[in-house]
XYZ file of C-alpha atoms in Angstrom:
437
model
C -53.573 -75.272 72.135
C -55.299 -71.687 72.996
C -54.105 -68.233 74.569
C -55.894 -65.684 75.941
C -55.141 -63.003 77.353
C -57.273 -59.589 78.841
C -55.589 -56.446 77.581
C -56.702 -52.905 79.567
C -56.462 -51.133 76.197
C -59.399 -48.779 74.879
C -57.978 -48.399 71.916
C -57.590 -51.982 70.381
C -60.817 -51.570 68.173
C -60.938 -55.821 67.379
C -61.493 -58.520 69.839
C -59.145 -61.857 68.796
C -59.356 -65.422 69.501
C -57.488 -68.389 68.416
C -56.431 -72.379 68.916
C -54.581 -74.636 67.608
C -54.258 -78.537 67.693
C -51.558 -80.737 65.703
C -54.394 -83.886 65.064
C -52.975 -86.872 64.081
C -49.395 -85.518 62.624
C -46.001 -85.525 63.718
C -45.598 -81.540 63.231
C -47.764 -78.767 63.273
C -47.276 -77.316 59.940
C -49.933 -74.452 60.925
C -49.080 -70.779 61.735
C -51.055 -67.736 62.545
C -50.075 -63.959 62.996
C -51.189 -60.802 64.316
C -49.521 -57.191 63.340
C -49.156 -54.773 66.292
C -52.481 -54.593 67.969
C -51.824 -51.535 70.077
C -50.287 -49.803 67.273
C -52.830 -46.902 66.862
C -51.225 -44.924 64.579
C -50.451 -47.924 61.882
C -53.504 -48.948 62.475
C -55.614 -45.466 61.254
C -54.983 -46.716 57.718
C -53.584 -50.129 57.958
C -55.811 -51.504 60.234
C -55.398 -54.976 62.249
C -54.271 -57.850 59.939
C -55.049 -61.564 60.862
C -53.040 -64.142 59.354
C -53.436 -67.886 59.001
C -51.172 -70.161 56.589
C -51.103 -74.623 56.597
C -47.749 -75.685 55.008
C -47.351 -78.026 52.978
C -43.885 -80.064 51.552
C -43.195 -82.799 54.551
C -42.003 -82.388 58.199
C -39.825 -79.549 58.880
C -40.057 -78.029 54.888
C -43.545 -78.088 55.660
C -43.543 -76.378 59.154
C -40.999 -73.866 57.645
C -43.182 -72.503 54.557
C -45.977 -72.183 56.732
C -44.036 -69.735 59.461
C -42.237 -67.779 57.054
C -45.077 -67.173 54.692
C -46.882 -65.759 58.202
C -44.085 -63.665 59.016
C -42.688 -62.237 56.011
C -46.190 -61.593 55.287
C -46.746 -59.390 58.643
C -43.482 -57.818 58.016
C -44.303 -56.588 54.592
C -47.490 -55.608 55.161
C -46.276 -53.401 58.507
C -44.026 -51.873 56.351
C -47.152 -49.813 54.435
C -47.476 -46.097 54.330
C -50.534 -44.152 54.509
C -50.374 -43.205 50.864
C -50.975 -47.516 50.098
C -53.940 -48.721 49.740
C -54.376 -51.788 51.760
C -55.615 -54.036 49.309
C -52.365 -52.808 47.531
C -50.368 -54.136 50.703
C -52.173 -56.916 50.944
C -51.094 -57.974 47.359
C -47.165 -56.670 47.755
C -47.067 -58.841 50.850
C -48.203 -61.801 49.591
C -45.972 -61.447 46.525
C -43.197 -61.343 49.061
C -43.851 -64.208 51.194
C -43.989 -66.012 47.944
C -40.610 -64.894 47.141
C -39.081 -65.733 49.898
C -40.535 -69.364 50.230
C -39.968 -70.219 46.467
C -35.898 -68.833 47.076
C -35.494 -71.290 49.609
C -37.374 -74.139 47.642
C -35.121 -73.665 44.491
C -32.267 -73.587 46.555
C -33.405 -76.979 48.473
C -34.382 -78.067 45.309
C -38.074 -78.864 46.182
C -39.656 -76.562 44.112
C -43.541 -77.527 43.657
C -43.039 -79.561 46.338
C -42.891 -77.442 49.149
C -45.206 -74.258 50.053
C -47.469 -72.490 52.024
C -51.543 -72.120 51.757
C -51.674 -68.303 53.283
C -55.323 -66.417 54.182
C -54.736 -62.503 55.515
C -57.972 -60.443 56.532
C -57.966 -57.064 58.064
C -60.250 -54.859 59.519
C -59.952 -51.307 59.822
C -62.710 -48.718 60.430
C -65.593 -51.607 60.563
C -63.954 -52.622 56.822
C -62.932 -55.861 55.833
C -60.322 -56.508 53.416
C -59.154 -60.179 52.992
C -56.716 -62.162 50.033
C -55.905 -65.274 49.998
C -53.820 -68.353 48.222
C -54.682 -72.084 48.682
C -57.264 -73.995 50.390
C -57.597 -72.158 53.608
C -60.395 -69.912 54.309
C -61.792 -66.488 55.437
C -65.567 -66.697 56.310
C -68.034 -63.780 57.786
C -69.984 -64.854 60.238
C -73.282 -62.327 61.359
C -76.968 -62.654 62.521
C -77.996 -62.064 58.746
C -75.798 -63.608 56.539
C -74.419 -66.697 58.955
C -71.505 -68.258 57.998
C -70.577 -66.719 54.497
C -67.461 -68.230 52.926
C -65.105 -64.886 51.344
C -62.607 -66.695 49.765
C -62.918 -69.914 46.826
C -60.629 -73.235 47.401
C -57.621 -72.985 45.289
C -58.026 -77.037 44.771
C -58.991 -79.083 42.319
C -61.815 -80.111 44.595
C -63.246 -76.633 43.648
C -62.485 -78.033 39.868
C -64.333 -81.269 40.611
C -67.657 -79.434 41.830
C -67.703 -76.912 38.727
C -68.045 -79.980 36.632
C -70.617 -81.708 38.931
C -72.625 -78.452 38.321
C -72.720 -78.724 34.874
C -73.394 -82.659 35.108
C -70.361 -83.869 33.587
C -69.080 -85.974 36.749
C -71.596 -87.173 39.527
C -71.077 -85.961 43.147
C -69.704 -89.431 43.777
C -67.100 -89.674 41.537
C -66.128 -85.582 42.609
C -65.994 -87.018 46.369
C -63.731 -90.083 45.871
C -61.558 -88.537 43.228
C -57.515 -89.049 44.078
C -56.743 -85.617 42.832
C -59.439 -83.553 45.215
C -56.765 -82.405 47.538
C -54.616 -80.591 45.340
C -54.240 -77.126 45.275
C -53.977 -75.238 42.164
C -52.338 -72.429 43.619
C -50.320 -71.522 46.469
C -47.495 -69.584 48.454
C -44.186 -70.948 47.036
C -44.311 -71.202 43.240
C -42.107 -69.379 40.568
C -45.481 -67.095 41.082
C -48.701 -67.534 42.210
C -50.692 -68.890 39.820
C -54.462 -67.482 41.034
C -55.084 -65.015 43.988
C -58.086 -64.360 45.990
C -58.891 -61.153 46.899
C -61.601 -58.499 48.245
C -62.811 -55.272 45.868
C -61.062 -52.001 46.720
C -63.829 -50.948 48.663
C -63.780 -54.056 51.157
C -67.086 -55.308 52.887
C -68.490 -52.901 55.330
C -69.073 -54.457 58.609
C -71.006 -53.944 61.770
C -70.370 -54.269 65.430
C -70.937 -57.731 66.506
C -69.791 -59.375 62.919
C -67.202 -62.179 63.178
C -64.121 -62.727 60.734
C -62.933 -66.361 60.851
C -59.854 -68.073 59.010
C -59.052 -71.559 59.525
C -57.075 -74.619 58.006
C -58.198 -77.060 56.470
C -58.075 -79.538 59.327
C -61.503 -77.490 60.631
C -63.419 -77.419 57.310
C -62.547 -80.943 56.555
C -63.750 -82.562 60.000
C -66.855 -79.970 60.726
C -69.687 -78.715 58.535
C -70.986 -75.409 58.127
C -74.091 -75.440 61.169
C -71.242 -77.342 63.362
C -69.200 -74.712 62.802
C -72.005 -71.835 62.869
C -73.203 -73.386 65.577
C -69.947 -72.630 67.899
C -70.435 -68.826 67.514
C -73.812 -68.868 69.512
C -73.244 -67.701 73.318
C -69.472 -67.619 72.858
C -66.595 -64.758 72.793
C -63.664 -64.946 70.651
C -61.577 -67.229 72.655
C -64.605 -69.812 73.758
C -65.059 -70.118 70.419
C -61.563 -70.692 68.734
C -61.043 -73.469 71.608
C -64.647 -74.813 71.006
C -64.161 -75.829 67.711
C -61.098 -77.487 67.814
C -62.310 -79.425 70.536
C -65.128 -80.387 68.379
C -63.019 -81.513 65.428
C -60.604 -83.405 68.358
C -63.935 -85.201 69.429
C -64.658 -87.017 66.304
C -61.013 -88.989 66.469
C -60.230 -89.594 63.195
C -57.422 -91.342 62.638
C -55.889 -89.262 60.025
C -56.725 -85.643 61.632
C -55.132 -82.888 60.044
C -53.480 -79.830 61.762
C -56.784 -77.932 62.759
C -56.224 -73.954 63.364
C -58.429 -71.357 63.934
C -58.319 -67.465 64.454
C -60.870 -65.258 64.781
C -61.629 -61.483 64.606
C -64.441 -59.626 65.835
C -66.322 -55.889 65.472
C -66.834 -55.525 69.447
C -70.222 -54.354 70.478
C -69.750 -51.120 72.787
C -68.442 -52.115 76.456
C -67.845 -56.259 75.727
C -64.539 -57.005 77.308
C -61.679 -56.657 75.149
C -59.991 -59.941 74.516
C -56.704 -60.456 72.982
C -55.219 -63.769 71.666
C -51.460 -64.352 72.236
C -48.687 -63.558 74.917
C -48.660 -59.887 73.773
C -50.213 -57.420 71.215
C -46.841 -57.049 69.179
C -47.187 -58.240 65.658
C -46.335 -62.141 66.397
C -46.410 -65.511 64.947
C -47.463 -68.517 66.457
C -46.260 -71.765 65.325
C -44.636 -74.904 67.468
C -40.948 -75.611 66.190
C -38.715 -78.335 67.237
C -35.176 -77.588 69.068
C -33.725 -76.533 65.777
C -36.005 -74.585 64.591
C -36.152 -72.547 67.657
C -32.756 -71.673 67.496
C -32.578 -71.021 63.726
C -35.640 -68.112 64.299
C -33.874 -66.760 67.526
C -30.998 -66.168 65.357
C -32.726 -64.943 62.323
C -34.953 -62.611 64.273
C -32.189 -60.916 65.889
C -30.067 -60.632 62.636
C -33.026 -58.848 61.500
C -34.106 -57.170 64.108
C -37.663 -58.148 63.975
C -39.804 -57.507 66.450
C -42.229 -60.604 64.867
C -41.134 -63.957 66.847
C -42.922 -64.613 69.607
C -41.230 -63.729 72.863
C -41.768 -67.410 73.813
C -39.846 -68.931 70.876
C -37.114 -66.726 72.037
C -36.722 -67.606 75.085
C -37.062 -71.538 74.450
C -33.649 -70.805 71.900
C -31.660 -69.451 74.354
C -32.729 -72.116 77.113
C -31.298 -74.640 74.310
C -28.437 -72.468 74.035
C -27.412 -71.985 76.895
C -27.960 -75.839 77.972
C -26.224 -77.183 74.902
C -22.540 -75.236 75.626
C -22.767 -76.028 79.161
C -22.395 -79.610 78.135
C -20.350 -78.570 75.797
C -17.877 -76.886 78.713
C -18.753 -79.699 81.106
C -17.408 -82.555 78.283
C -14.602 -80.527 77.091
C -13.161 -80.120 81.243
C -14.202 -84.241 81.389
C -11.781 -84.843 78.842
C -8.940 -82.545 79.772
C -8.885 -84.372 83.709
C -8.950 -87.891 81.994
C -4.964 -89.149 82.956
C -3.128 -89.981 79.964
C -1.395 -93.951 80.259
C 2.230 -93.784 79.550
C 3.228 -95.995 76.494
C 4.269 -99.657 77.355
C 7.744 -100.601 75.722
C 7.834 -103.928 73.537
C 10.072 -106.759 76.503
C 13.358 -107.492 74.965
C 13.894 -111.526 73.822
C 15.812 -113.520 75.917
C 19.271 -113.891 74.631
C 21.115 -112.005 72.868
C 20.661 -108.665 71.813
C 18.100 -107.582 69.503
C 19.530 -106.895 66.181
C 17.455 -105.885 63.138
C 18.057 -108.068 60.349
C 16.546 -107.291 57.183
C 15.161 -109.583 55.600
C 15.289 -110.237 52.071
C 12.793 -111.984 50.029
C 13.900 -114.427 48.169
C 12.806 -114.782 44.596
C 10.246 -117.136 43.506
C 11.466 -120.150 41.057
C 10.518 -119.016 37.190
C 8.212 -122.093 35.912
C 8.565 -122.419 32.527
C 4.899 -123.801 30.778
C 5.715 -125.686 27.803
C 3.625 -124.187 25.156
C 0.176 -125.663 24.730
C -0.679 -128.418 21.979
C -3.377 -128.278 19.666
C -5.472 -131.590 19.444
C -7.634 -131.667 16.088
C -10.521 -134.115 16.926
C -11.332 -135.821 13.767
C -14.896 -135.165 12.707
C -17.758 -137.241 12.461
C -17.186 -137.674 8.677
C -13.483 -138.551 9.369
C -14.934 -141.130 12.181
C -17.053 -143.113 9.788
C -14.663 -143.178 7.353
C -12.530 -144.586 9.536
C -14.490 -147.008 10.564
C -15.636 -148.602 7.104
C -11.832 -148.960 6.025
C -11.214 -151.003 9.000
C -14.178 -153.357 8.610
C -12.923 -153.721 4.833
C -9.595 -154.682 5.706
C -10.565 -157.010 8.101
C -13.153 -158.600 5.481
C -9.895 -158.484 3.139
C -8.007 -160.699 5.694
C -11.001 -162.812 6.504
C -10.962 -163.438 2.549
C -7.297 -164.331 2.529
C -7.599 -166.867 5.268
C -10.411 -168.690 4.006
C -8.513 -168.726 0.528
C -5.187 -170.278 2.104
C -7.291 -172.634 3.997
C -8.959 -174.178 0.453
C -5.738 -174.112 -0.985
C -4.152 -176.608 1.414
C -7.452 -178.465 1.884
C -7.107 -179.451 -1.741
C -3.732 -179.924 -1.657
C -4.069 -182.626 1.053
C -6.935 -184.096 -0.994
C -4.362 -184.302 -4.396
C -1.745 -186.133 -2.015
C -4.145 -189.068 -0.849
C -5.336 -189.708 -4.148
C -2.034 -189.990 -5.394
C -0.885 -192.702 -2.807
C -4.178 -194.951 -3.838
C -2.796 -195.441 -7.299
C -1.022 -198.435 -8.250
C 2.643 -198.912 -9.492
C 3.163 -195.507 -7.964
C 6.134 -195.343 -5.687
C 6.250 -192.715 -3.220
C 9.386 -190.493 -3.536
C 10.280 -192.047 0.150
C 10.179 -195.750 -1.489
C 12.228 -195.006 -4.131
C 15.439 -197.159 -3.951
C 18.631 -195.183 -4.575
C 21.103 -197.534 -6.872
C 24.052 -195.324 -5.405
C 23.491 -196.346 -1.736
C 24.316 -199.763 -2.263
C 28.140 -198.785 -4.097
C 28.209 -196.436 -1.332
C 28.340 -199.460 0.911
């Protein structure tokens, strides 16, 4: 996404440019700012401030550090006085926008989790000032220097390199290392643990020098002659688009938000180009539905003059749609007829009386109390067992004893019978019988 817009304005002393593309993710989590471009009279010793942050913290946390890191920021620093310095501003800014994103963290309970990368640059009387905390950058592009990175990578990528310059990791290892993303420093901590940031005296620059700060999603898709390369022919806004268009080309499937604003010394009578709907201080991000309406609101609370005019009037289209449904549901539902209640049908017969009924009580069951059963034990078993094998040897013994005993008794009868002049007791004649006769 790019705006452009020609402004009939002598006295805007920077040409602007800037674009903007959401890759491969579900939200942009990029936002850029401008302060008040035509403001002459803030700008004879605050200049014109640039701002760029990437947030980071998932989806809408994410989208939300970014955009209020930008506009606190321009806020803040608007609010300087000619007596500040503006590297002073720079600093009390930045320590604000901190602030006000690490409040909201603690209080969603995502602190070090979500956060802001923020890069600020301005110009003012052909000197640059920049700061900066995080991964994204500020570079000065010219005919002599080329494309000279200002600020150093708050990431441990930076870390990773330092060591491969003293040899103690090979640039392999540095490249394919799981921690080379992180930063070590960014908008949204309890403070900021390392901050980038121009001498007092700024850089002196000359008409025709470039300022650029980008995301991430540029520097991690281009290198430095692709990107040098885009500056040759090109104004402000050919530029910004060009290079995002490059980084789109490529197609990778994990493309980062890409977003690019530039700032430029004009050479006397080159058009005067001005990025944006307007040259009030603005910030540029793309919000969902909520988010649109939760800024409208904010911004007039406030009374800031720092939304853009576009996110303001997307709110109130969603306003106003949302309670003319609202209206349009709530009439629906008063016209709906009401059904009058059906009456139970009587039963056929007599009258219906209500009888209560009354439960009758359940039958006690006594349980007889439980028995205990002692199985004998093993021990017991055998025991047991051998007594009734010896009394059954016992009786076997008996028999066998009774059986001899008659055996021999029989034997002692026959042998009595064989002897002679022994007379039976049955052949014994009785010398009574015959007086009995």
């Amino acid at each position: 996404m790019s705006n452009s817009s020609v402004i009939d304005m002598e006295r805007v002393a920077v040409h602007t440019g800037s674009a903007q593309h959401i890759g491969k993710r579900e939200q942009q989590q990029d936002a850029w700012g401008y302060s008040r471009l035509n403001d002459e009279a803030f700008a004879r010793h605050g200049g014109y401030l640039g701002v760029l942050a990437d947030g980071m913290g998932g989806m809408d946390q994410g989208v939300w550090a970014g955009a209020e890191a930008v506009k606190v920021f321009i806020d803040q620093y608007q609010q300087k006085n000619a007596e500040e310095s503006i590297p002073s501003a720079l600093n009390r800014a930045l320590v604000a926008a901190n602030k006000v994103v690490y409040e909201q963290a603690r209080q969603w309970r995502l602190v070090d989790k979500m956060g802001s990368t923020l890069v600020a640059a301005v110009i003012q009387e052909n000197v640059l000032h920049w700061i900066s905390a995080g991964d994204s950058r500020a570079y000065l592009v010219s005919e002599q220097t080329g494309l000279q990175q200002l600020t150093t990578d708050h990431s441990y990528q930076h870390v990773l390199q330092l060591k491969v310059q003293k040899g103690e990791i090979t640039q392999q290892e540095a490249q394919t290392s799981p921690m080379r993303s992180a930063l070590t420093s960014f908008v949204g901590g309890k403070k900021i643990e390392r901050i980038d940031q121009s001498g007092l005296q700024g850089i002196a620059l000359t008409p025709g020098n470039w300022v650029l700060l980008c995301s991430d999603g540029l520097t991690g898709t281009l290198s430095d002659r692709e990107i040098l390369d885009a500056f040759r022919g090109r104004g402000p806004q050919a530029i910004s688009k060009h290079l995002v268009d490059q980084v789109l080309q490529r197609r990778l499937p994990n493309q980062d938000n890409v977003s690019v604003l530039i700032m430029r010394i004009p050479v006397p009578g080159e058009p005067q180009e001005v990025s944006g709907l307007d040259t009030r201080a603005h910030y540029h991000i793309k919000s969902s539905p909520f988010q649109a309406i939760t800024q409208w609101f904010a911004a007039t609370d406030k009374g800031s003059d720092t939304v853009n005019i576009a996110s303001r009037n997307k709110a109130s289209l969603i306003v106003a749609v949302c309670m003319l449904l609202s209206m349009l549901i709530g009439f629906w539902l008063v016209l709906q007829p009401k059904p009058d209640p059906v009456p139970a049908p009587p039963m056929e017969g007599a009258p219906v009386v209500n009888v209560p009924v009354v439960a009758e009580p359940e039958p006690s069951i006594e349980t007889p109390p439980l028995q205990t059963i002692t199985l004998p034990s093993l021990e017991q078993q055998r025991a047991e067992v051998d007594k009734q094998k010896l009394a059954e040897k016992e009786k076997e013994k008996l028999r066998l004893a009774a059986e001899k005993e008659k055996e021999i008794q029989k034997h002692k009868k026959a042998a009595e019978r064989e002897k002679p002049g022994v007379t039976s007791p049955g052949n014994v004649e009785d010398p009574i019988s015959d007086l009995r006769l």
